[in-house]
């Protein structure tokens, strides 16, 4: 599997549907604090950014995990979490530079996006395509292309 | 306990005591939550004859059982109290994330009683609930208040607060949450101000559970699919916002223009959703759990009216636009931003300015009264300036800050106030659309469109089309919409969910979430019960059938131009039919057997 | 006649209104003509998938909604004002 979660903040409306989808489908209840994705809102600017694990290649959470609970299977992109091996030392929580691994007191485990085994619920629920699950190699193609288009237009105007 | 959290916070501001009570489940079942349940508690606890701005009034912040669940478009709460503007029951509904956060903190509602000796705010973090000093925050506008409350509590707290208008007891002051969302109508912000309550900050990390997961999941999936498949719920509102209605209402000749002197505004297109999307829209916005996204993040670059923020909705764009004879969209948006910052209701603020312009153009008020400000229709700069003066009660703004009725009445001409029960009517001319006029006249909170939105049927043709000009079938239509909306509001759902779903789907969601079976008939009956309870409260407060009226202008002066030229409201033909169908006597008093059947006797 | 277009339709027509000369005698015939002229991006908002007129598009002839009368059969004349809205709403 070589797909990654792609965030498009410019499309995000701040509706939290992804948050509810994650918490509800994974933990069985509408509890945003149990979500692996969180949406941060800037109310003055009316701008929102969803945040979740980016599945770092050289992942600090994996590096610090003393038991191998945070691990990556060979040849995959996703950093997986094995609750059975976890000793709740929360080193991963401290190590993640993005704050995308959190400890949940209610379920006594680490919450970190695992892309729902390749079928992320947040992506399915997002009404605005602000979250996409795309091939890692083409993830930024559309973004590059849209900027390239702006270049093209600018040059055409000058010409 | 499912869907409901089963807990209520009661804050006595006079003594500073905070207690937690169990929710009355029998009442919750019958009145659902939010608007309905808070109305029932107000009915039981508050004498309708009190002064609305006295410590005897109570202020309810109430979420519904669906609020916070993983159903589509259920992010809302109501602010309920006696209205200082109308003297009737107030229930102002707002979205954003404040209501859901209250539920995640573990509460269905917060009740405020009495009056704090000095300014305070309430800080709720799950079990921990405390009143804190707000002296340093008093006087601040809404965005700064929000920032300061977050700095003192939690950076992610959801904040509801009042601005300068609420502090100054403006009878058209709103309660704002998350800076851009408003419990706008009926002066609920003034009641908050009268209690020295500046704001509420809440953080909740708990869950909202559902009683029958299988049934709820099915109902939520079904509702979501239906809203997404609907051309309006699924795409139209996101693309153009509610302001797309400007051109529709104008084209059918029912866009109230220059304080309802006409029903057609030739240059309205400059202020519609199309123009907004083309010139000012940054991106659509959605409340918690919303899949419709009608919110507008907008920006104005024109230096005269520059700013960035939320809005406008259709009613605001109409009020500051056509109703003031203004087609400058930048000015309209700026006025909307100012209302959000000052904590003013956009509809009442805009239409009070329109009323002042009407009084001015007819020589009833002069430059001497206005402090030298020429209040002509069409003057965009003056319109924007008046919003500021109203928010701070400065100069002539002081006289305008209590709404159009008090303003016009002070000069001996209440007939210039385009209001019902002293609350300003919104953006649909009752002369051009007959059913909405009957709704305005009978609405329990006065001039208001969102409690019986017959426009869906009379103009938009959703889910069916009726002729806007006929009165046939309109009393039935109004009653159905009023009952459905009363029940819907009480669940915590958004009215726009009805662009996709109806009573069947809402009853299914409510049943799944609560684990208590509500048939569609039960659901509609709950709406009828809530409507009648609100009516009974209003009657005890001294309102009567004499208040189920429209301004004379709408009954006697025909629309002058446009597609509805020549039309007047035929309210007086519809009203007796409405009373009979409601099970009320000729004076609009619910008959004993009606109350008996609803369990209200 | 004068035809005004709103919301999404303007993306297709590129004009907010136009003076239009037609031999069509009914609203239905006019809309068929406009759907041919502007193609599927226009038609998808006013026609149902089966090609019949959509009940939720708002089509006004001189400010009167054709759904209140004889709908597609509503007669039209050269001096008429026509408004065409795709299904949109607000509140």
Tab-separated table of N, CA and C in Angstrom, chain B residues 89-195:
chain	number	residue	atom	x	y	z
B	89	UNK	N	-41.843	35.051	24.708
B	89	UNK	CA	-40.769	34.110	24.965
B	89	UNK	C	-39.726	34.244	23.859
B	90	UNK	N	-38.457	34.255	24.245
B	90	UNK	CA	-37.377	34.323	23.269
B	90	UNK	C	-36.692	32.975	23.203
B	91	UNK	N	-36.356	32.540	21.999
B	91	UNK	CA	-35.503	31.377	21.811
B	91	UNK	C	-34.699	31.659	20.563
B	92	UNK	N	-33.436	32.013	20.759
B	92	UNK	CA	-32.575	32.332	19.629
B	92	UNK	C	-31.598	31.208	19.430
B	93	UNK	N	-31.482	30.799	18.183
B	93	UNK	CA	-30.805	29.574	17.824
B	93	UNK	C	-29.472	29.886	17.158
B	94	UNK	N	-28.416	29.171	17.564
B	94	UNK	CA	-27.104	29.432	16.967
B	94	UNK	C	-26.355	28.131	16.709
B	95	UNK	N	-25.430	28.205	15.740
B	95	UNK	CA	-24.647	27.022	15.373
B	95	UNK	C	-23.225	27.104	15.889
B	96	UNK	N	-22.282	26.796	15.027
B	96	UNK	CA	-20.886	26.764	15.453
B	96	UNK	C	-20.593	25.483	16.208
B	97	UNK	N	-19.751	25.581	17.248
B	97	UNK	CA	-19.393	24.401	18.032
B	97	UNK	C	-19.721	24.539	19.513
B	98	UNK	N	-20.297	25.673	19.888
B	98	UNK	CA	-20.540	25.923	21.309
B	98	UNK	C	-21.503	24.895	21.913
B	99	UNK	N	-22.625	24.654	21.252
B	99	UNK	CA	-23.614	23.696	21.757
B	99	UNK	C	-23.031	22.299	21.911
B	100	UNK	N	-22.391	21.772	20.846
B	100	UNK	CA	-21.768	20.448	20.978
B	100	UNK	C	-20.732	20.397	22.109
B	101	UNK	N	-19.935	21.449	22.254
B	101	UNK	CA	-18.893	21.447	23.293
B	101	UNK	C	-19.525	21.343	24.692
B	102	UNK	N	-20.660	22.033	24.869
B	102	UNK	CA	-21.387	21.967	26.145
B	102	UNK	C	-21.801	20.518	26.432
B	103	UNK	N	-22.247	19.842	25.372
B	103	UNK	CA	-22.633	18.435	25.537
B	103	UNK	C	-21.406	17.580	25.877
B	104	UNK	N	-20.301	17.805	25.183
B	104	UNK	CA	-19.093	17.012	25.450
B	104	UNK	C	-18.578	17.269	26.867
B	105	UNK	N	-18.890	18.460	27.401
B	105	UNK	CA	-18.506	18.746	28.784
B	105	UNK	C	-19.423	18.019	29.761
B	106	UNK	N	-20.558	17.545	29.241
B	106	UNK	CA	-21.433	16.739	30.080
B	106	UNK	C	-22.770	17.362	30.446
B	107	UNK	N	-23.163	18.443	29.728
B	107	UNK	CA	-24.393	19.134	30.122
B	107	UNK	C	-25.341	19.378	28.942
B	108	UNK	N	-26.627	19.260	29.232
B	108	UNK	CA	-27.648	19.595	28.238
B	108	UNK	C	-27.936	21.087	28.246
B	109	UNK	N	-27.825	21.691	29.401
B	109	UNK	CA	-28.095	23.128	29.454
B	109	UNK	C	-27.460	23.802	30.657
B	110	UNK	N	-27.338	25.121	30.529
B	110	UNK	CA	-26.896	25.959	31.641
B	110	UNK	C	-27.996	26.981	31.878
B	111	UNK	N	-28.399	27.136	33.147
B	111	UNK	CA	-29.446	28.100	33.490
B	111	UNK	C	-28.833	29.190	34.363
B	112	UNK	N	-29.039	30.427	33.966
B	112	UNK	CA	-28.559	31.548	34.769
B	112	UNK	C	-29.742	32.244	35.431
B	113	UNK	N	-29.610	32.485	36.722
B	113	UNK	CA	-30.645	33.180	37.484
B	113	UNK	C	-30.038	34.397	38.175
B	114	UNK	N	-30.883	35.368	38.506
B	114	UNK	CA	-30.428	36.509	39.298
B	114	UNK	C	-29.536	37.458	38.524
B	115	UNK	N	-28.701	38.169	39.255
B	115	UNK	CA	-27.818	39.154	38.630
B	115	UNK	C	-26.523	39.227	39.426
B	116	UNK	N	-25.405	39.125	38.729
B	116	UNK	CA	-24.119	39.207	39.417
B	116	UNK	C	-23.864	40.648	39.847
B	117	UNK	N	-23.292	40.841	41.043
B	117	UNK	CA	-23.023	42.205	41.510
B	117	UNK	C	-22.004	42.930	40.628
B	118	UNK	N	-21.051	42.176	40.072
B	118	UNK	CA	-20.057	42.760	39.169
B	118	UNK	C	-19.909	41.813	37.978
B	119	UNK	N	-19.312	42.293	36.881
B	119	UNK	CA	-19.228	41.433	35.685
B	119	UNK	C	-18.513	40.109	35.933
B	120	UNK	N	-19.098	39.045	35.402
B	120	UNK	CA	-18.524	37.709	35.560
B	120	UNK	C	-18.597	36.950	34.245
B	121	UNK	N	-17.827	35.864	34.182
B	121	UNK	CA	-18.038	34.878	33.118
B	121	UNK	C	-18.045	33.504	33.728
B	122	UNK	N	-18.629	32.546	33.016
B	122	UNK	CA	-18.679	31.171	33.510
B	122	UNK	C	-17.651	30.341	32.755
B	123	UNK	N	-16.869	29.582	33.476
B	123	UNK	CA	-15.850	28.712	32.876
B	123	UNK	C	-16.203	27.273	33.195
B	124	UNK	N	-16.448	26.515	32.140
B	124	UNK	CA	-16.833	25.109	32.292
B	124	UNK	C	-15.755	24.242	31.669
B	125	UNK	N	-15.145	23.388	32.471
B	125	UNK	CA	-14.235	22.394	31.909
B	125	UNK	C	-14.644	21.054	32.491
B	126	UNK	N	-15.418	20.335	31.700
B	126	UNK	CA	-15.990	19.071	32.156
B	126	UNK	C	-16.670	19.274	33.516
B	127	UNK	N	-16.223	18.545	34.556
B	127	UNK	CA	-16.878	18.635	35.860
B	127	UNK	C	-16.662	19.958	36.570
B	128	UNK	N	-15.574	20.619	36.196
B	128	UNK	CA	-15.210	21.841	36.912
B	128	UNK	C	-15.965	23.032	36.334
B	129	UNK	N	-16.771	23.691	37.176
B	129	UNK	CA	-17.570	24.825	36.717
B	129	UNK	C	-17.370	25.979	37.684
B	130	UNK	N	-16.931	27.124	37.191
B	130	UNK	CA	-16.725	28.237	38.116
B	130	UNK	C	-17.068	29.586	37.496
B	131	UNK	N	-17.519	30.485	38.374
B	131	UNK	CA	-17.741	31.870	37.968
B	131	UNK	C	-16.452	32.626	38.202
B	132	UNK	N	-16.106	33.466	37.219
B	132	UNK	CA	-14.865	34.228	37.371
B	132	UNK	C	-15.131	35.705	37.078
B	133	UNK	N	-14.278	36.514	37.611
B	133	UNK	CA	-14.389	37.956	37.433
B	133	UNK	C	-14.166	38.340	35.965
B	134	UNK	N	-15.046	39.193	35.451
B	134	UNK	CA	-14.902	39.641	34.057
B	134	UNK	C	-14.747	41.156	33.978
B	135	UNK	N	-14.377	41.779	35.094
B	135	UNK	CA	-14.275	43.251	35.102
B	135	UNK	C	-13.340	43.764	34.017
B	136	UNK	N	-12.226	43.038	33.826
B	136	UNK	CA	-11.232	43.504	32.858
B	136	UNK	C	-11.683	43.284	31.417
B	137	UNK	N	-12.666	42.413	31.256
B	137	UNK	CA	-13.120	42.079	29.894
B	137	UNK	C	-14.350	42.916	29.512
B	138	UNK	N	-15.079	43.355	30.515
B	138	UNK	CA	-16.281	44.175	30.289
B	138	UNK	C	-15.914	45.384	29.421
B	139	UNK	N	-16.713	45.665	28.432
B	139	UNK	CA	-16.425	46.790	27.553
B	139	UNK	C	-15.781	46.383	26.239
B	140	UNK	N	-15.277	45.154	26.191
B	140	UNK	CA	-14.591	44.715	24.974
B	140	UNK	C	-15.582	44.203	23.917
B	141	UNK	N	-15.183	44.350	22.674
B	141	UNK	CA	-15.983	43.812	21.580
B	141	UNK	C	-15.840	42.289	21.528
B	142	UNK	N	-16.658	41.672	20.705
B	142	UNK	CA	-16.762	40.207	20.714
B	142	UNK	C	-15.438	39.491	20.386
B	143	UNK	N	-14.718	39.874	19.342
B	143	UNK	CA	-13.476	39.121	19.059
B	143	UNK	C	-12.460	39.240	20.199
B	144	UNK	N	-12.308	40.425	20.742
B	144	UNK	CA	-11.339	40.610	21.825
B	144	UNK	C	-11.791	39.861	23.079
B	145	UNK	N	-13.081	39.922	23.367
B	145	UNK	CA	-13.624	39.174	24.506
B	145	UNK	C	-13.316	37.690	24.357
B	146	UNK	N	-13.538	37.181	23.151
B	146	UNK	CA	-13.295	35.759	22.897
B	146	UNK	C	-11.836	35.420	23.134
B	147	UNK	N	-10.943	36.252	22.596
B	147	UNK	CA	-9.504	36.011	22.786
B	147	UNK	C	-9.125	36.063	24.262
B	148	UNK	N	-9.657	37.046	24.971
B	148	UNK	CA	-9.285	37.201	26.384
B	148	UNK	C	-9.802	36.042	27.229
B	149	UNK	N	-11.030	35.602	26.943
B	149	UNK	CA	-11.560	34.465	27.708
B	149	UNK	C	-10.737	33.215	27.431
B	150	UNK	N	-10.310	33.052	26.218
B	150	UNK	CA	-9.457	31.896	25.888
B	150	UNK	C	-8.113	32.005	26.593
B	151	UNK	N	-7.558	33.215	26.622
B	151	UNK	CA	-6.262	33.392	27.276
B	151	UNK	C	-6.360	33.044	28.759
B	152	UNK	N	-7.522	33.323	29.355
B	152	UNK	CA	-7.685	33.049	30.784
B	152	UNK	C	-8.099	31.612	31.089
B	153	UNK	N	-8.586	30.907	30.061
B	153	UNK	CA	-9.099	29.561	30.339
B	153	UNK	C	-8.323	28.508	29.560
B	154	UNK	N	-8.670	28.349	28.285
B	154	UNK	CA	-8.054	27.305	27.461
B	154	UNK	C	-8.080	27.820	26.032
B	155	UNK	N	-6.977	27.655	25.339
B	155	UNK	CA	-6.910	28.259	24.000
B	155	UNK	C	-7.904	27.643	23.021
B	156	UNK	N	-8.380	26.453	23.321
B	156	UNK	CA	-9.368	25.837	22.441
B	156	UNK	C	-10.794	25.937	22.979
B	157	UNK	N	-10.992	26.729	24.026
B	157	UNK	CA	-12.348	26.844	24.588
B	157	UNK	C	-13.305	27.415	23.551
B	158	UNK	N	-14.547	26.948	23.610
B	158	UNK	CA	-15.591	27.540	22.778
B	158	UNK	C	-16.241	28.641	23.621
B	159	UNK	N	-16.345	29.810	23.017
B	159	UNK	CA	-16.783	30.972	23.783
B	159	UNK	C	-18.073	31.561	23.221
B	160	UNK	N	-19.041	31.769	24.114
B	160	UNK	CA	-20.240	32.550	23.771
B	160	UNK	C	-20.190	33.799	24.636
B	161	UNK	N	-20.497	34.951	24.054
B	161	UNK	CA	-20.372	36.176	24.843
B	161	UNK	C	-21.238	37.291	24.267
B	162	UNK	N	-21.284	38.393	24.995
B	162	UNK	CA	-21.937	39.587	24.469
B	162	UNK	C	-20.871	40.633	24.169
B	163	UNK	N	-21.262	41.583	23.342
B	163	UNK	CA	-20.382	42.712	23.040
B	163	UNK	C	-20.906	43.963	23.723
B	164	UNK	N	-20.440	45.124	23.273
B	164	UNK	CA	-20.884	46.384	23.872
B	164	UNK	C	-22.405	46.564	23.827
B	165	UNK	N	-23.052	46.068	22.796
B	165	UNK	CA	-24.504	46.255	22.683
B	165	UNK	C	-25.252	45.550	23.813
B	166	UNK	N	-24.856	44.323	24.098
B	166	UNK	CA	-25.503	43.587	25.186
B	166	UNK	C	-25.236	44.229	26.532
B	167	UNK	N	-24.010	44.726	26.729
B	167	UNK	CA	-23.674	45.405	27.992
B	167	UNK	C	-24.536	46.635	28.196
B	168	UNK	N	-24.847	47.319	27.072
B	168	UNK	CA	-25.633	48.547	27.155
B	168	UNK	C	-27.135	48.273	27.054
B	169	UNK	N	-27.490	47.007	27.202
B	169	UNK	CA	-28.899	46.584	27.230
B	169	UNK	C	-29.670	46.992	25.984
B	170	UNK	N	-28.980	46.998	24.858
B	170	UNK	CA	-29.692	47.227	23.595
B	170	UNK	C	-30.699	46.099	23.417
B	171	UNK	N	-31.944	46.460	23.138
B	171	UNK	CA	-32.993	45.436	23.050
B	171	UNK	C	-32.866	44.581	21.800
B	172	UNK	N	-31.887	44.901	20.939
B	172	UNK	CA	-31.650	44.063	19.763
B	172	UNK	C	-30.234	43.454	19.815
B	173	UNK	N	-29.705	43.299	21.033
B	173	UNK	CA	-28.360	42.723	21.189
B	173	UNK	C	-28.412	41.204	21.065
B	174	UNK	N	-27.369	40.665	20.462
B	174	UNK	CA	-27.281	39.221	20.258
B	174	UNK	C	-26.303	38.609	21.256
B	175	UNK	N	-26.340	37.276	21.337
B	175	UNK	CA	-25.271	36.520	21.982
B	175	UNK	C	-24.457	35.919	20.839
B	176	UNK	N	-23.148	36.137	20.858
B	176	UNK	CA	-22.294	35.629	19.786
B	176	UNK	C	-21.476	34.449	20.295
B	177	UNK	N	-21.310	33.428	19.448
B	177	UNK	CA	-20.347	32.400	19.812
B	177	UNK	C	-19.346	32.195	18.684
B	178	UNK	N	-18.116	31.907	19.095
B	178	UNK	CA	-17.015	31.712	18.156
B	178	UNK	C	-16.905	32.852	17.144
B	179	UNK	N	-17.096	34.033	17.651
B	179	UNK	CA	-16.938	35.302	16.935
B	179	UNK	C	-17.983	35.565	15.851
B	180	UNK	N	-18.297	34.587	15.047
B	180	UNK	CA	-19.144	34.882	13.894
B	180	UNK	C	-20.509	34.235	13.895
B	181	UNK	N	-20.834	33.483	14.947
B	181	UNK	CA	-22.141	32.793	14.991
B	181	UNK	C	-23.026	33.493	16.000
B	182	UNK	N	-24.295	33.687	15.670
B	182	UNK	CA	-25.148	34.513	16.516
B	182	UNK	C	-26.426	33.820	16.943
B	183	UNK	N	-26.729	33.913	18.264
B	183	UNK	CA	-28.096	33.724	18.728
B	183	UNK	C	-28.643	35.139	18.670
B	184	UNK	N	-29.159	35.498	17.513
B	184	UNK	CA	-29.306	36.901	17.186
B	184	UNK	C	-30.540	37.594	17.712
B	185	UNK	N	-31.665	36.898	17.675
B	185	UNK	CA	-32.906	37.640	17.724
B	185	UNK	C	-33.470	37.830	19.125
B	186	UNK	N	-34.386	38.783	19.221
B	186	UNK	CA	-35.206	39.021	20.421
B	186	UNK	C	-34.461	39.618	21.607
B	187	UNK	N	-33.242	40.098	21.392
B	187	UNK	CA	-32.556	40.807	22.476
B	187	UNK	C	-32.040	39.929	23.591
B	188	UNK	N	-31.698	38.670	23.271
B	188	UNK	CA	-31.183	37.786	24.327
B	188	UNK	C	-29.853	38.312	24.890
B	189	UNK	N	-29.113	39.069	24.067
B	189	UNK	CA	-27.846	39.655	24.542
B	189	UNK	C	-28.066	40.680	25.641
B	190	UNK	N	-29.193	41.397	25.577
B	190	UNK	CA	-29.492	42.391	26.620
B	190	UNK	C	-29.788	41.696	27.949
B	191	UNK	N	-30.453	40.549	27.877
B	191	UNK	CA	-30.750	39.811	29.114
B	191	UNK	C	-29.444	39.348	29.754
B	192	UNK	N	-28.532	38.896	28.921
B	192	UNK	CA	-27.220	38.488	29.423
B	192	UNK	C	-26.520	39.694	30.057
B	193	UNK	N	-26.580	40.834	29.380
B	193	UNK	CA	-25.968	42.051	29.915
B	193	UNK	C	-26.598	42.480	31.223
B	194	UNK	N	-27.927	42.331	31.312
B	194	UNK	CA	-28.635	42.759	32.525
B	194	UNK	C	-28.218	41.927	33.730
B	195	UNK	N	-27.658	40.762	33.461
B	195	UNK	CA	-27.220	39.885	34.554
B	195	UNK	C	-25.733	40.042	34.868
